[in-house]
Structures are given as C-alpha cells and as structure tokens.
PDB file of C-alpha atoms in Angstrom:
ATOM      1  CA  MET A   1      88.331 141.317  68.628  1.00  0.00           C
ATOM      2  CA  ILE A   2      86.831 138.991  71.238  1.00  0.00           C
ATOM      3  CA  MET A   3      83.055 138.826  71.356  1.00  0.00           C
ATOM      4  CA  TYR A   4      81.401 138.349  74.731  1.00  0.00           C
ATOM      5  CA  TYR A   5      78.017 136.779  75.444  1.00  0.00           C
ATOM      6  CA  LEU A   6      76.049 136.358  78.656  1.00  0.00           C
ATOM      7  CA  GLY A   7      74.488 132.948  79.262  1.00  0.00           C
ATOM      8  CA  ILE A   8      71.860 132.359  81.951  1.00  0.00           C
ATOM      9  CA  ASP A   9      70.852 128.874  83.053  1.00  0.00           C
ATOM     10  CA  LEU A  10      67.619 129.301  85.008  1.00  0.00           C
ATOM     11  CA  GLY A  11      66.683 126.144  86.873  1.00  0.00           C
ATOM     12  CA  GLY A  12      64.346 125.157  89.643  1.00  0.00           C
ATOM     13  CA  THR A  13      67.247 125.023  92.114  1.00  0.00           C
ATOM     14  CA  ASN A  14      69.842 127.563  90.939  1.00  0.00           C
ATOM     15  CA  ILE A  15      70.303 130.548  88.640  1.00  0.00           C
ATOM     16  CA  SER A  16      73.720 130.240  86.991  1.00  0.00           C
ATOM     17  CA  VAL A  17      75.227 132.981  84.844  1.00  0.00           C
ATOM     18  CA  GLY A  18      78.441 133.180  82.846  1.00  0.00           C
ATOM     19  CA  ILE A  19      80.300 135.428  80.425  1.00  0.00           C
ATOM     20  CA  VAL A  20      81.253 133.293  77.421  1.00  0.00           C
ATOM     21  CA  ASP A  21      83.472 134.021  74.427  1.00  0.00           C
ATOM     22  CA  GLU A  22      82.587 133.216  70.818  1.00  0.00           C
ATOM     23  CA  ASN A  23      84.286 129.800  71.079  1.00  0.00           C
ATOM     24  CA  GLY A  24      82.108 128.695  73.976  1.00  0.00           C
ATOM     25  CA  ASN A  25      84.676 129.236  76.723  1.00  0.00           C
ATOM     26  CA  ILE A  26      83.270 130.412  80.064  1.00  0.00           C
ATOM     27  CA  LEU A  27      85.451 133.295  81.239  1.00  0.00           C
ATOM     28  CA  VAL A  28      83.734 133.953  84.553  1.00  0.00           C
ATOM     29  CA  LYS A  29      80.573 132.637  86.203  1.00  0.00           C
ATOM     30  CA  THR A  30      78.454 132.885  89.322  1.00  0.00           C
ATOM     31  CA  SER A  31      75.191 131.536  90.712  1.00  0.00           C
ATOM     32  CA  THR A  32      72.534 131.992  93.356  1.00  0.00           C
ATOM     33  CA  PRO A  33      69.660 129.829  94.637  1.00  0.00           C
ATOM     34  CA  THR A  34      66.461 130.261  92.641  1.00  0.00           C
ATOM     35  CA  MET A  35      64.306 130.086  95.770  1.00  0.00           C
ATOM     36  CA  ASN A  36      61.514 128.660  93.702  1.00  0.00           C
ATOM     37  CA  GLY A  37      57.986 129.845  94.386  1.00  0.00           C
ATOM     38  CA  ARG A  38      58.823 133.544  94.284  1.00  0.00           C
ATOM     39  CA  ASP A  39      57.242 135.970  91.845  1.00  0.00           C
ATOM     40  CA  SER A  40      58.807 135.807  88.378  1.00  0.00           C
ATOM     41  CA  SER A  41      59.861 139.471  88.589  1.00  0.00           C
ATOM     42  CA  ASP A  42      61.993 138.729  91.666  1.00  0.00           C
ATOM     43  CA  ILE A  43      63.737 135.857  89.872  1.00  0.00           C
ATOM     44  CA  ILE A  44      64.372 138.029  86.808  1.00  0.00           C
ATOM     45  CA  ASP A  45      65.771 140.729  89.119  1.00  0.00           C
ATOM     46  CA  ASP A  46      68.294 138.174  90.384  1.00  0.00           C
ATOM     47  CA  MET A  47      69.193 137.167  86.823  1.00  0.00           C
ATOM     48  CA  ALA A  48      69.909 140.774  85.895  1.00  0.00           C
ATOM     49  CA  ASP A  49      71.833 141.414  89.119  1.00  0.00           C
ATOM     50  CA  LEU A  50      74.106 138.434  88.459  1.00  0.00           C
ATOM     51  CA  CYS A  51      74.735 139.646  84.901  1.00  0.00           C
ATOM     52  CA  ASN A  52      75.682 143.120  86.114  1.00  0.00           C
ATOM     53  CA  LYS A  53      77.885 141.624  88.819  1.00  0.00           C
ATOM     54  CA  LEU A  54      79.866 139.602  86.253  1.00  0.00           C
ATOM     55  CA  ILE A  55      80.186 142.505  83.829  1.00  0.00           C
ATOM     56  CA  LYS A  56      81.685 144.591  86.621  1.00  0.00           C
ATOM     57  CA  GLU A  57      83.854 141.765  87.925  1.00  0.00           C
ATOM     58  CA  PHE A  58      85.292 141.089  84.453  1.00  0.00           C
ATOM     59  CA  ARG A  59      85.896 144.836  83.988  1.00  0.00           C
ATOM     60  CA  LEU A  60      83.568 145.193  81.037  1.00  0.00           C
ATOM     61  CA  GLU A  61      80.702 147.517  80.259  1.00  0.00           C
ATOM     62  CA  VAL A  62      77.228 146.543  79.087  1.00  0.00           C
ATOM     63  CA  LYS A  63      78.075 147.754  75.572  1.00  0.00           C
ATOM     64  CA  ASP A  64      80.899 145.176  75.422  1.00  0.00           C
ATOM     65  CA  ILE A  65      78.381 142.316  75.571  1.00  0.00           C
ATOM     66  CA  GLU A  66      76.816 141.102  72.315  1.00  0.00           C
ATOM     67  CA  SER A  67      73.664 139.575  73.788  1.00  0.00           C
ATOM     68  CA  ILE A  68      72.043 137.697  76.650  1.00  0.00           C
ATOM     69  CA  GLY A  69      70.699 134.168  76.307  1.00  0.00           C
ATOM     70  CA  VAL A  70      68.363 132.577  78.825  1.00  0.00           C
ATOM     71  CA  GLY A  71      67.888 128.827  79.086  1.00  0.00           C
ATOM     72  CA  MET A  72      64.916 127.756  81.182  1.00  0.00           C
ATOM     73  CA  PRO A  73      62.525 124.811  81.476  1.00  0.00           C
ATOM     74  CA  GLY A  74      59.095 124.543  79.924  1.00  0.00           C
ATOM     75  CA  MET A  75      57.191 125.715  76.860  1.00  0.00           C
ATOM     76  CA  MET A  76      57.932 129.070  75.282  1.00  0.00           C
ATOM     77  CA  ASP A  77      57.276 131.352  72.350  1.00  0.00           C
ATOM     78  CA  LYS A  78      60.870 132.074  71.387  1.00  0.00           C
ATOM     79  CA  GLU A  79      59.992 134.691  68.762  1.00  0.00           C
ATOM     80  CA  LYS A  80      58.076 136.776  71.308  1.00  0.00           C
ATOM     81  CA  GLY A  81      60.378 135.884  74.195  1.00  0.00           C
ATOM     82  CA  ILE A  82      57.552 134.528  76.337  1.00  0.00           C
ATOM     83  CA  SER A  83      57.743 131.694  78.836  1.00  0.00           C
ATOM     84  CA  ILE A  84      54.321 130.140  78.267  1.00  0.00           C
ATOM     85  CA  TYR A  85      54.456 127.423  80.866  1.00  0.00           C
ATOM     86  CA  ALA A  86      57.252 126.392  83.227  1.00  0.00           C
ATOM     87  CA  ASN A  87      55.686 124.326  85.994  1.00  0.00           C
ATOM     88  CA  ASN A  88      58.910 123.952  87.986  1.00  0.00           C
ATOM     89  CA  LEU A  89      59.288 127.752  88.168  1.00  0.00           C
ATOM     90  CA  ASN A  90      55.694 128.997  88.293  1.00  0.00           C
ATOM     91  CA  PHE A  91      56.313 131.072  85.148  1.00  0.00           C
ATOM     92  CA  TYR A  92      53.081 131.424  83.175  1.00  0.00           C
ATOM     93  CA  ASN A  93      52.991 133.716  80.122  1.00  0.00           C
ATOM     94  CA  VAL A  94      55.954 135.755  81.353  1.00  0.00           C
ATOM     95  CA  ASN A  95      57.734 137.872  78.715  1.00  0.00           C
ATOM     96  CA  VAL A  96      61.247 137.075  79.894  1.00  0.00           C
ATOM     97  CA  VAL A  97      62.956 138.923  77.024  1.00  0.00           C
ATOM     98  CA  GLU A  98      60.976 142.108  77.581  1.00  0.00           C
ATOM     99  CA  GLU A  99      61.579 141.986  81.330  1.00  0.00           C
ATOM    100  CA  MET A 100      65.322 141.405  80.906  1.00  0.00           C
ATOM    101  CA  LYS A 101      65.592 144.296  78.432  1.00  0.00           C
ATOM    102  CA  LYS A 102      63.986 146.593  81.017  1.00  0.00           C
ATOM    103  CA  ARG A 103      66.868 145.738  83.334  1.00  0.00           C
ATOM    104  CA  ILE A 104      69.769 145.424  80.863  1.00  0.00           C
ATOM    105  CA  ASP A 105      69.516 147.040  77.422  1.00  0.00           C
ATOM    106  CA  LEU A 106      70.879 144.208  75.280  1.00  0.00           C
ATOM    107  CA  PRO A 107      69.468 141.795  72.688  1.00  0.00           C
ATOM    108  CA  CYS A 108      67.995 138.850  74.569  1.00  0.00           C
ATOM    109  CA  TYR A 109      66.954 135.341  73.504  1.00  0.00           C
ATOM    110  CA  ILE A 110      65.257 132.476  75.321  1.00  0.00           C
ATOM    111  CA  GLU A 111      65.400 128.745  74.744  1.00  0.00           C
ATOM    112  CA  ASN A 112      64.481 125.593  76.614  1.00  0.00           C
ATOM    113  CA  ASP A 113      67.230 124.769  79.109  1.00  0.00           C
ATOM    114  CA  ALA A 114      67.785 121.244  77.802  1.00  0.00           C
ATOM    115  CA  ASN A 115      68.001 122.607  74.248  1.00  0.00           C
ATOM    116  CA  CYS A 116      70.647 125.057  75.464  1.00  0.00           C
ATOM    117  CA  ALA A 117      72.625 122.235  77.037  1.00  0.00           C
ATOM    118  CA  ALA A 118      72.374 120.266  73.787  1.00  0.00           C
ATOM    119  CA  ILE A 119      73.662 123.286  71.875  1.00  0.00           C
ATOM    120  CA  GLY A 120      76.535 123.665  74.334  1.00  0.00           C
ATOM    121  CA  GLU A 121      77.645 120.044  73.981  1.00  0.00           C
ATOM    122  CA  ASN A 122      77.241 120.288  70.202  1.00  0.00           C
ATOM    123  CA  VAL A 123      79.295 123.492  69.938  1.00  0.00           C
ATOM    124  CA  CYS A 124      82.242 122.550  72.142  1.00  0.00           C
ATOM    125  CA  GLY A 125      81.451 119.411  74.120  1.00  0.00           C
ATOM    126  CA  VAL A 126      81.243 115.646  73.826  1.00  0.00           C
ATOM    127  CA  ALA A 127      78.902 115.805  70.800  1.00  0.00           C
ATOM    128  CA  TYR A 128      80.918 118.336  68.826  1.00  0.00           C
ATOM    129  CA  GLY A 129      79.838 118.259  65.203  1.00  0.00           C
ATOM    130  CA  SER A 130      77.053 115.681  65.630  1.00  0.00           C
ATOM    131  CA  ARG A 131      74.035 116.185  63.395  1.00  0.00           C
ATOM    132  CA  ASN A 132      71.588 114.167  65.495  1.00  0.00           C
ATOM    133  CA  LEU A 133      71.769 114.030  69.278  1.00  0.00           C
ATOM    134  CA  ILE A 134      69.652 114.102  72.415  1.00  0.00           C
ATOM    135  CA  TYR A 135      70.730 115.767  75.625  1.00  0.00           C
ATOM    136  CA  ILE A 136      68.973 114.638  78.806  1.00  0.00           C
ATOM    137  CA  THR A 137      69.283 116.967  81.766  1.00  0.00           C
ATOM    138  CA  ILE A 138      68.502 115.404  85.130  1.00  0.00           C
ATOM    139  CA  GLY A 139      67.852 117.780  87.980  1.00  0.00           C
ATOM    140  CA  THR A 140      64.721 119.081  89.670  1.00  0.00           C
ATOM    141  CA  GLY A 141      62.959 117.696  86.601  1.00  0.00           C
ATOM    142  CA  VAL A 142      63.958 115.811  83.460  1.00  0.00           C
ATOM    143  CA  GLY A 143      64.454 117.812  80.285  1.00  0.00           C
ATOM    144  CA  ALA A 144      65.448 116.784  76.786  1.00  0.00           C
ATOM    145  CA  GLY A 145      67.223 118.803  74.133  1.00  0.00           C
ATOM    146  CA  ILE A 146      66.845 117.248  70.699  1.00  0.00           C
ATOM    147  CA  ILE A 147      68.952 118.245  67.697  1.00  0.00           C
ATOM    148  CA  ILE A 148      67.918 116.823  64.333  1.00  0.00           C
ATOM    149  CA  ASN A 149      70.008 117.489  61.225  1.00  0.00           C
ATOM    150  CA  GLY A 150      71.918 120.169  63.110  1.00  0.00           C
ATOM    151  CA  LYS A 151      68.810 122.091  64.217  1.00  0.00           C
ATOM    152  CA  VAL A 152      67.051 122.229  67.589  1.00  0.00           C
ATOM    153  CA  PHE A 153      63.709 120.431  67.454  1.00  0.00           C
ATOM    154  CA  ASP A 154      60.948 122.166  69.420  1.00  0.00           C
ATOM    155  CA  GLY A 155      57.845 121.212  67.468  1.00  0.00           C
ATOM    156  CA  SER A 156      55.302 123.528  65.891  1.00  0.00           C
ATOM    157  CA  PHE A 157      54.205 125.265  69.077  1.00  0.00           C
ATOM    158  CA  GLY A 158      57.376 125.679  71.147  1.00  0.00           C
ATOM    159  CA  GLY A 159      56.942 122.683  73.433  1.00  0.00           C
ATOM    160  CA  GLY A 160      58.397 119.813  71.416  1.00  0.00           C
ATOM    161  CA  GLY A 161      60.965 117.589  73.062  1.00  0.00           C
ATOM    162  CA  GLU A 162      59.399 117.535  76.548  1.00  0.00           C
ATOM    163  CA  ALA A 163      60.461 113.922  77.009  1.00  0.00           C
ATOM    164  CA  GLY A 164      60.290 114.219  80.785  1.00  0.00           C
ATOM    165  CA  HIS A 165      56.521 114.270  80.481  1.00  0.00           C
ATOM    166  CA  MET A 166      56.025 111.090  78.498  1.00  0.00           C
ATOM    167  CA  VAL A 167      54.139 108.633  80.685  1.00  0.00           C
ATOM    168  CA  ILE A 168      56.093 105.492  81.546  1.00  0.00           C
ATOM    169  CA  VAL A 169      53.854 104.175  84.363  1.00  0.00           C
ATOM    170  CA  ALA A 170      50.096 104.319  83.868  1.00  0.00           C
ATOM    171  CA  ASN A 171      48.443 106.078  86.837  1.00  0.00           C
ATOM    172  CA  GLY A 172      51.827 106.230  88.560  1.00  0.00           C
ATOM    173  CA  GLU A 173      53.535 108.838  90.749  1.00  0.00           C
ATOM    174  CA  GLU A 174      52.137 112.346  90.516  1.00  0.00           C
ATOM    175  CA  CYS A 175      54.271 114.734  88.480  1.00  0.00           C
ATOM    176  CA  THR A 176      54.706 118.472  89.029  1.00  0.00           C
ATOM    177  CA  CYS A 177      52.853 118.983  85.731  1.00  0.00           C
ATOM    178  CA  GLY A 178      49.704 117.585  87.342  1.00  0.00           C
ATOM    179  CA  ARG A 179      49.610 114.273  85.492  1.00  0.00           C
ATOM    180  CA  LYS A 180      50.606 110.862  86.797  1.00  0.00           C
ATOM    181  CA  GLY A 181      53.346 108.487  85.730  1.00  0.00           C
ATOM    182  CA  CYS A 182      55.606 110.939  83.862  1.00  0.00           C
ATOM    183  CA  TRP A 183      59.230 109.911  83.280  1.00  0.00           C
ATOM    184  CA  GLU A 184      60.246 112.972  85.309  1.00  0.00           C
ATOM    185  CA  ALA A 185      58.424 111.576  88.354  1.00  0.00           C
ATOM    186  CA  TYR A 186      60.740 108.538  88.264  1.00  0.00           C
ATOM    187  CA  ALA A 187      64.012 109.640  86.658  1.00  0.00           C
ATOM    188  CA  SER A 188      64.665 113.121  88.091  1.00  0.00           C
ATOM    189  CA  ALA A 189      66.999 113.879  90.980  1.00  0.00           C
ATOM    190  CA  SER A 190      63.861 114.916  92.847  1.00  0.00           C
ATOM    191  CA  ALA A 191      62.469 111.399  92.407  1.00  0.00           C
ATOM    192  CA  LEU A 192      65.684 109.878  93.729  1.00  0.00           C
ATOM    193  CA  ARG A 193      65.553 112.242  96.700  1.00  0.00           C
ATOM    194  CA  ARG A 194      61.929 111.256  97.362  1.00  0.00           C
ATOM    195  CA  GLU A 195      62.724 107.543  97.327  1.00  0.00           C
ATOM    196  CA  GLY A 196      65.768 108.100  99.551  1.00  0.00           C
ATOM    197  CA  ARG A 197      63.691 109.902 102.161  1.00  0.00           C
ATOM    198  CA  ILE A 198      60.950 107.274 102.099  1.00  0.00           C
ATOM    199  CA  ALA A 199      63.537 104.507 102.518  1.00  0.00           C
ATOM    200  CA  ALA A 200      65.368 106.279 105.344  1.00  0.00           C
ATOM    201  CA  ALA A 201      62.128 106.671 107.278  1.00  0.00           C
ATOM    202  CA  LYS A 202      61.315 103.007 106.730  1.00  0.00           C
ATOM    203  CA  TYR A 203      64.839 101.688 107.376  1.00  0.00           C
ATOM    204  CA  PRO A 204      66.548 103.784 110.098  1.00  0.00           C
ATOM    205  CA  ASN A 205      69.425 101.294 110.153  1.00  0.00           C
ATOM    206  CA  SER A 206      70.365 102.179 106.576  1.00  0.00           C
ATOM    207  CA  LYS A 207      73.424 104.200 105.582  1.00  0.00           C
ATOM    208  CA  ILE A 208      71.099 106.736 103.956  1.00  0.00           C
ATOM    209  CA  TYR A 209      69.759 107.525 107.431  1.00  0.00           C
ATOM    210  CA  ASP A 210      73.244 107.528 108.978  1.00  0.00           C
ATOM    211  CA  LEU A 211      74.731 109.931 106.425  1.00  0.00           C
ATOM    212  CA  VAL A 212      72.336 112.688 107.496  1.00  0.00           C
ATOM    213  CA  ASP A 213      72.402 111.792 111.214  1.00  0.00           C
ATOM    214  CA  GLY A 214      68.712 111.021 111.076  1.00  0.00           C
ATOM    215  CA  ASN A 215      67.695 114.390 109.600  1.00  0.00           C
ATOM    216  CA  ILE A 216      65.718 112.976 106.672  1.00  0.00           C
ATOM    217  CA  LYS A 217      65.067 116.433 105.203  1.00  0.00           C
ATOM    218  CA  LEU A 218      68.780 116.666 104.336  1.00  0.00           C
ATOM    219  CA  ILE A 219      68.668 113.643 102.032  1.00  0.00           C
ATOM    220  CA  ASP A 220      69.215 114.402  98.354  1.00  0.00           C
ATOM    221  CA  ALA A 221      70.088 112.340  95.283  1.00  0.00           C
ATOM    222  CA  LYS A 222      73.797 112.367  96.104  1.00  0.00           C
ATOM    223  CA  THR A 223      73.087 110.970  99.580  1.00  0.00           C
ATOM    224  CA  VAL A 224      71.543 107.870  98.015  1.00  0.00           C
ATOM    225  CA  PHE A 225      74.535 107.363  95.708  1.00  0.00           C
ATOM    226  CA  ASP A 226      76.954 107.913  98.611  1.00  0.00           C
ATOM    227  CA  ALA A 227      75.135 105.302 100.672  1.00  0.00           C
ATOM    228  CA  ALA A 228      75.227 102.884  97.733  1.00  0.00           C
ATOM    229  CA  ASP A 229      78.999 103.436  97.470  1.00  0.00           C
ATOM    230  CA  LEU A 230      79.226 102.246 101.090  1.00  0.00           C
ATOM    231  CA  GLY A 231      77.476  99.023 100.112  1.00  0.00           C
ATOM    232  CA  ASP A 232      74.137  99.837 101.695  1.00  0.00           C
ATOM    233  CA  GLU A 233      71.572  97.336 100.356  1.00  0.00           C
ATOM    234  CA  VAL A 234      68.663  99.770 100.671  1.00  0.00           C
ATOM    235  CA  ALA A 235      70.464 102.435  98.648  1.00  0.00           C
ATOM    236  CA  LEU A 236      71.668  99.905  96.068  1.00  0.00           C
ATOM    237  CA  GLY A 237      68.071  98.784  95.534  1.00  0.00           C
ATOM    238  CA  ILE A 238      66.898 102.366  95.044  1.00  0.00           C
ATOM    239  CA  ILE A 239      69.691 103.102  92.545  1.00  0.00           C
ATOM    240  CA  ASP A 240      68.978  99.891  90.642  1.00  0.00           C
ATOM    241  CA  MET A 241      65.289 100.763  90.260  1.00  0.00           C
ATOM    242  CA  TYR A 242      66.123 104.379  89.433  1.00  0.00           C
ATOM    243  CA  ILE A 243      68.426 103.343  86.584  1.00  0.00           C
ATOM    244  CA  LYS A 244      65.777 100.965  85.233  1.00  0.00           C
ATOM    245  CA  TYR A 245      63.239 103.798  85.102  1.00  0.00           C
ATOM    246  CA  LEU A 246      65.808 106.092  83.494  1.00  0.00           C
ATOM    247  CA  ALA A 247      66.499 103.392  80.908  1.00  0.00           C
ATOM    248  CA  ILE A 248      62.810 103.027  79.974  1.00  0.00           C
ATOM    249  CA  GLY A 249      62.706 106.616  78.738  1.00  0.00           C
ATOM    250  CA  LEU A 250      66.038 106.344  76.960  1.00  0.00           C
ATOM    251  CA  VAL A 251      64.979 103.187  75.141  1.00  0.00           C
ATOM    252  CA  ASN A 252      61.880 105.022  73.911  1.00  0.00           C
ATOM    253  CA  LEU A 253      63.980 107.931  72.653  1.00  0.00           C
ATOM    254  CA  VAL A 254      66.507 105.691  70.884  1.00  0.00           C
ATOM    255  CA  ASN A 255      63.713 103.748  69.201  1.00  0.00           C
ATOM    256  CA  ILE A 256      62.043 106.949  67.978  1.00  0.00           C
ATOM    257  CA  PHE A 257      65.052 109.062  66.952  1.00  0.00           C
ATOM    258  CA  GLN A 258      68.116 106.766  66.656  1.00  0.00           C
ATOM    259  CA  PRO A 259      70.502 109.643  67.472  1.00  0.00           C
ATOM    260  CA  GLU A 260      74.268 109.452  67.187  1.00  0.00           C
ATOM    261  CA  ALA A 261      74.537 110.174  70.901  1.00  0.00           C
ATOM    262  CA  ILE A 262      72.479 110.548  74.043  1.00  0.00           C
ATOM    263  CA  ILE A 263      74.227 112.804  76.515  1.00  0.00           C
ATOM    264  CA  ILE A 264      73.404 112.655  80.224  1.00  0.00           C
ATOM    265  CA  GLY A 265      73.761 115.967  82.029  1.00  0.00           C
ATOM    266  CA  GLY A 266      72.664 117.609  85.255  1.00  0.00           C
ATOM    267  CA  GLY A 267      73.762 116.673  88.769  1.00  0.00           C
ATOM    268  CA  VAL A 268      73.389 112.921  88.231  1.00  0.00           C
ATOM    269  CA  CYS A 269      76.024 112.980  85.477  1.00  0.00           C
ATOM    270  CA  ALA A 270      78.645 113.437  88.207  1.00  0.00           C
ATOM    271  CA  GLN A 271      78.166 109.727  88.983  1.00  0.00           C
ATOM    272  CA  GLY A 272      79.751 108.849  85.629  1.00  0.00           C
ATOM    273  CA  ASP A 273      80.155 105.135  84.890  1.00  0.00           C
ATOM    274  CA  LYS A 274      78.040 104.176  87.912  1.00  0.00           C
ATOM    275  CA  VAL A 275      75.089 105.344  85.808  1.00  0.00           C
ATOM    276  CA  ILE A 276      76.364 105.061  82.227  1.00  0.00           C
ATOM    277  CA  LYS A 277      77.522 101.419  82.331  1.00  0.00           C
ATOM    278  CA  PRO A 278      74.276  99.880  83.650  1.00  0.00           C
ATOM    279  CA  LEU A 279      72.250 102.176  81.407  1.00  0.00           C
ATOM    280  CA  THR A 280      74.183 101.089  78.321  1.00  0.00           C
ATOM    281  CA  LYS A 281      73.771  97.425  79.296  1.00  0.00           C
ATOM    282  CA  ILE A 282      69.987  97.775  79.622  1.00  0.00           C
ATOM    283  CA  LEU A 283      69.696  99.702  76.362  1.00  0.00           C
ATOM    284  CA  ASN A 284      71.727  97.062  74.540  1.00  0.00           C
ATOM    285  CA  GLU A 285      69.205  94.493  75.726  1.00  0.00           C
ATOM    286  CA  ARG A 286      66.041  96.480  75.071  1.00  0.00           C
ATOM    287  CA  VAL A 287      66.347  98.784  72.048  1.00  0.00           C
ATOM    288  CA  TYR A 288      64.383  97.758  68.987  1.00  0.00           C
ATOM    289  CA  GLY A 289      66.392  95.267  66.985  1.00  0.00           C
ATOM    290  CA  GLY A 290      68.761  94.612  69.878  1.00  0.00           C
ATOM    291  CA  ASP A 291      71.628  96.553  68.319  1.00  0.00           C
ATOM    292  CA  LEU A 292      72.511  99.773  70.139  1.00  0.00           C
ATOM    293  CA  LYS A 293      74.470 102.073  67.830  1.00  0.00           C
ATOM    294  CA  THR A 294      73.748 105.241  69.818  1.00  0.00           C
ATOM    295  CA  LYS A 295      76.552 106.291  72.150  1.00  0.00           C
ATOM    296  CA  ILE A 296      75.434 106.898  75.755  1.00  0.00           C
ATOM    297  CA  CYS A 297      77.786 109.372  77.394  1.00  0.00           C
ATOM    298  CA  VAL A 298      78.235 111.949  80.145  1.00  0.00           C
ATOM    299  CA  ALA A 299      78.146 115.644  79.330  1.00  0.00           C
ATOM    300  CA  THR A 300      81.722 116.912  79.241  1.00  0.00           C
ATOM    301  CA  LEU A 301      80.647 120.463  80.013  1.00  0.00           C
ATOM    302  CA  GLY A 302      78.856 119.224  83.118  1.00  0.00           C
ATOM    303  CA  ASN A 303      76.508 121.772  84.621  1.00  0.00           C
ATOM    304  CA  ASP A 304      78.131 124.476  82.459  1.00  0.00           C
ATOM    305  CA  ALA A 305      76.498 123.172  79.259  1.00  0.00           C
ATOM    306  CA  GLY A 306      73.360 125.244  79.859  1.00  0.00           C
ATOM    307  CA  ILE A 307      75.335 128.449  80.340  1.00  0.00           C
ATOM    308  CA  VAL A 308      77.370 127.874  77.171  1.00  0.00           C
ATOM    309  CA  GLY A 309      74.349 126.961  75.059  1.00  0.00           C
ATOM    310  CA  ALA A 310      72.337 129.925  76.325  1.00  0.00           C
ATOM    311  CA  ALA A 311      75.219 132.280  75.578  1.00  0.00           C
ATOM    312  CA  MET A 312      75.515 130.893  72.051  1.00  0.00           C
ATOM    313  CA  LEU A 313      71.882 131.761  71.236  1.00  0.00           C
ATOM    314  CA  GLY A 314      72.873 135.271  70.214  1.00  0.00           C
ATOM    315  CA  LYS A 315      75.712 134.013  68.038  1.00  0.00           C
ATOM    316  CA  ILE A 316      73.477 131.426  66.359  1.00  0.00           C
ATOM    317  CA  ASN A 317      70.774 134.015  65.739  1.00  0.00           C
ATOM    318  CA  ARG A 318      73.297 136.421  64.190  1.00  0.00           C
ATOM    319  CA  GLU A 319      74.729 133.725  61.920  1.00  0.00           C
ATOM    320  CA  GLU A 320      71.267 132.734  60.676  1.00  0.00           C
ATOM    321  CA  ILE A 321      70.281 136.281  59.708  1.00  0.00           C
TER     322      ILE A 321
END
C-alpha cells in the first residue's frame, strides 16, 4: 500500500506544495506567490488551500494522507509546532501546526526549510546516505541545513544552523534580521538583485539595463547572470564579487564541520558549474590546511528538495517512535 505525505515549502517568495510517496517521489505539486507581508493566518490559509487542491486533483481524500510537513525559515519550537521568529515572513510566535490542524485534520510537523532540503537530498538526492552534510539554500535569504551523524542539527533552542546570519563583514550591509554584515546580506539572491539594480542605475549602457529595457525594478538575480553570459563586464564583476562572498561563508562552514558534502540549492543552483567551479577553486585555496576533501555540488532535487524533505518529516517521526 502506497503511503502519501504532503510537503509544504514556505518561502519568502513562493509557497510550494507537493504530494510525495514514501520513497520521496513527488507525485503532483503546485505553488502560489507568498505575497510576503500579509498576516500569517492568510498565508496559512493559502497553504491549506493548496493542500486541498492537490488532494482533490490527485483523486485522494484527506484520510489517505499520512501527515503534513511544513518547511519554513527561521527559529522554531518543533515540539510545540511554533514558528518563534521568521524575519523574512513576519511570523512571530505563530503556532503553525495548530493553525494547520484547524484547516486540515492531519498530523502536522514543522522544520527549518534548509533542514528540510538537507533531508530531501539525504533521502533521495545527491547526498543519499551521507552521514555529515550541509545544505545551503540561496533565495530571498540564505539558509543552512546541517546533518551531523545522520541527524539534523538545530542546537539546544531550535535556532542552530542559521549560517546565513554569521557576520562576514563588520558593520556591513544591513540584513533583514536587523544586524549588519550577515552572510545573507551578501550571498542571497536578494543581495545579487540589489547589486544588479544599483549597477544598472549607475551604468545604463550595461547589458543588465538592456535586458529589462531600462525598467530597473524588473532586475533579479537571473538577470545579472544572463548579462554576464553575454559578456557584460559590469555583470561579470558583480558575479565575481558575489561568488567571493559566497565562498567566505562556505570556507567557514568547511573549517568548522568538515562535512562530506556541501550542497547548493535554491534558485542560484540553476547556474550549475558557473557557480560551483569558481567556488570549488576558492575553497581549495582557502580552507584550513589547504586540502579540500568536502564535495561542493548542486542539489539534484533542485527547488523540490524542500517539498520532499518536509513531506518526509512525518515518516521520520513515525520511524523514530
């Protein structure tokens, strides 16, 4: 008998939901914009609506689903199901599990979104079977999912592994968390978008400017990479600096944890070797001891890793009982 799980990947940009089987295969999925800044109850309404839509579309009933897993950014009390602090979503002390159960009567679990992605890649992705790995998700922010000896590491208080908020530039760019100089402020897709828009305004002859016909508000991270692919010097300079900042954080993580693999996920992972090759070169030069044994690779599940990992939360919980 096939077991079905619902996985929700709640991000600052999109809410993605999928029905997943016990082997981590996504059977059907859908998404909608998060429209960040709304009340948490409205976002949870959308999560539940997408779940019900998929259940109906796949011709199942609620009772056919084993559980719902929610992956989302920030600190949380997983035992109580509470999102304590998610600055990119404006969720503060929201009982996500309780609110989801009001809408769909199923067991529900929450986990940090990067941890979910790490679980997904560990269950059926590029890091299958690894005991020690770090998953870096690059999107609106920068998240890290850390697995040590086969177990997710989240510290003693539910917020461990927030690598995006280690400071890499003293008194640097302001971060959404309110501090300055966080890795997230330099290595996220949002940071790349910011630098692309600044450069386009300063250099209207650049390809970055041309690709959006002068509408700077349309520039995103992909625009900068596309302009770099066309040989634009401005874009190439931005990408070069971006990769150097990304590498600073990765060097720190390798030096601290020495994982078997660091997996790069999120929208930036679509750039593949354009990011991985220069990153690996820098890490080879800068890791402690000068001998990089950690594999730097792209997430094979792509943006689906969060859905798969979130869905697997119910299965993992059942197996541990």
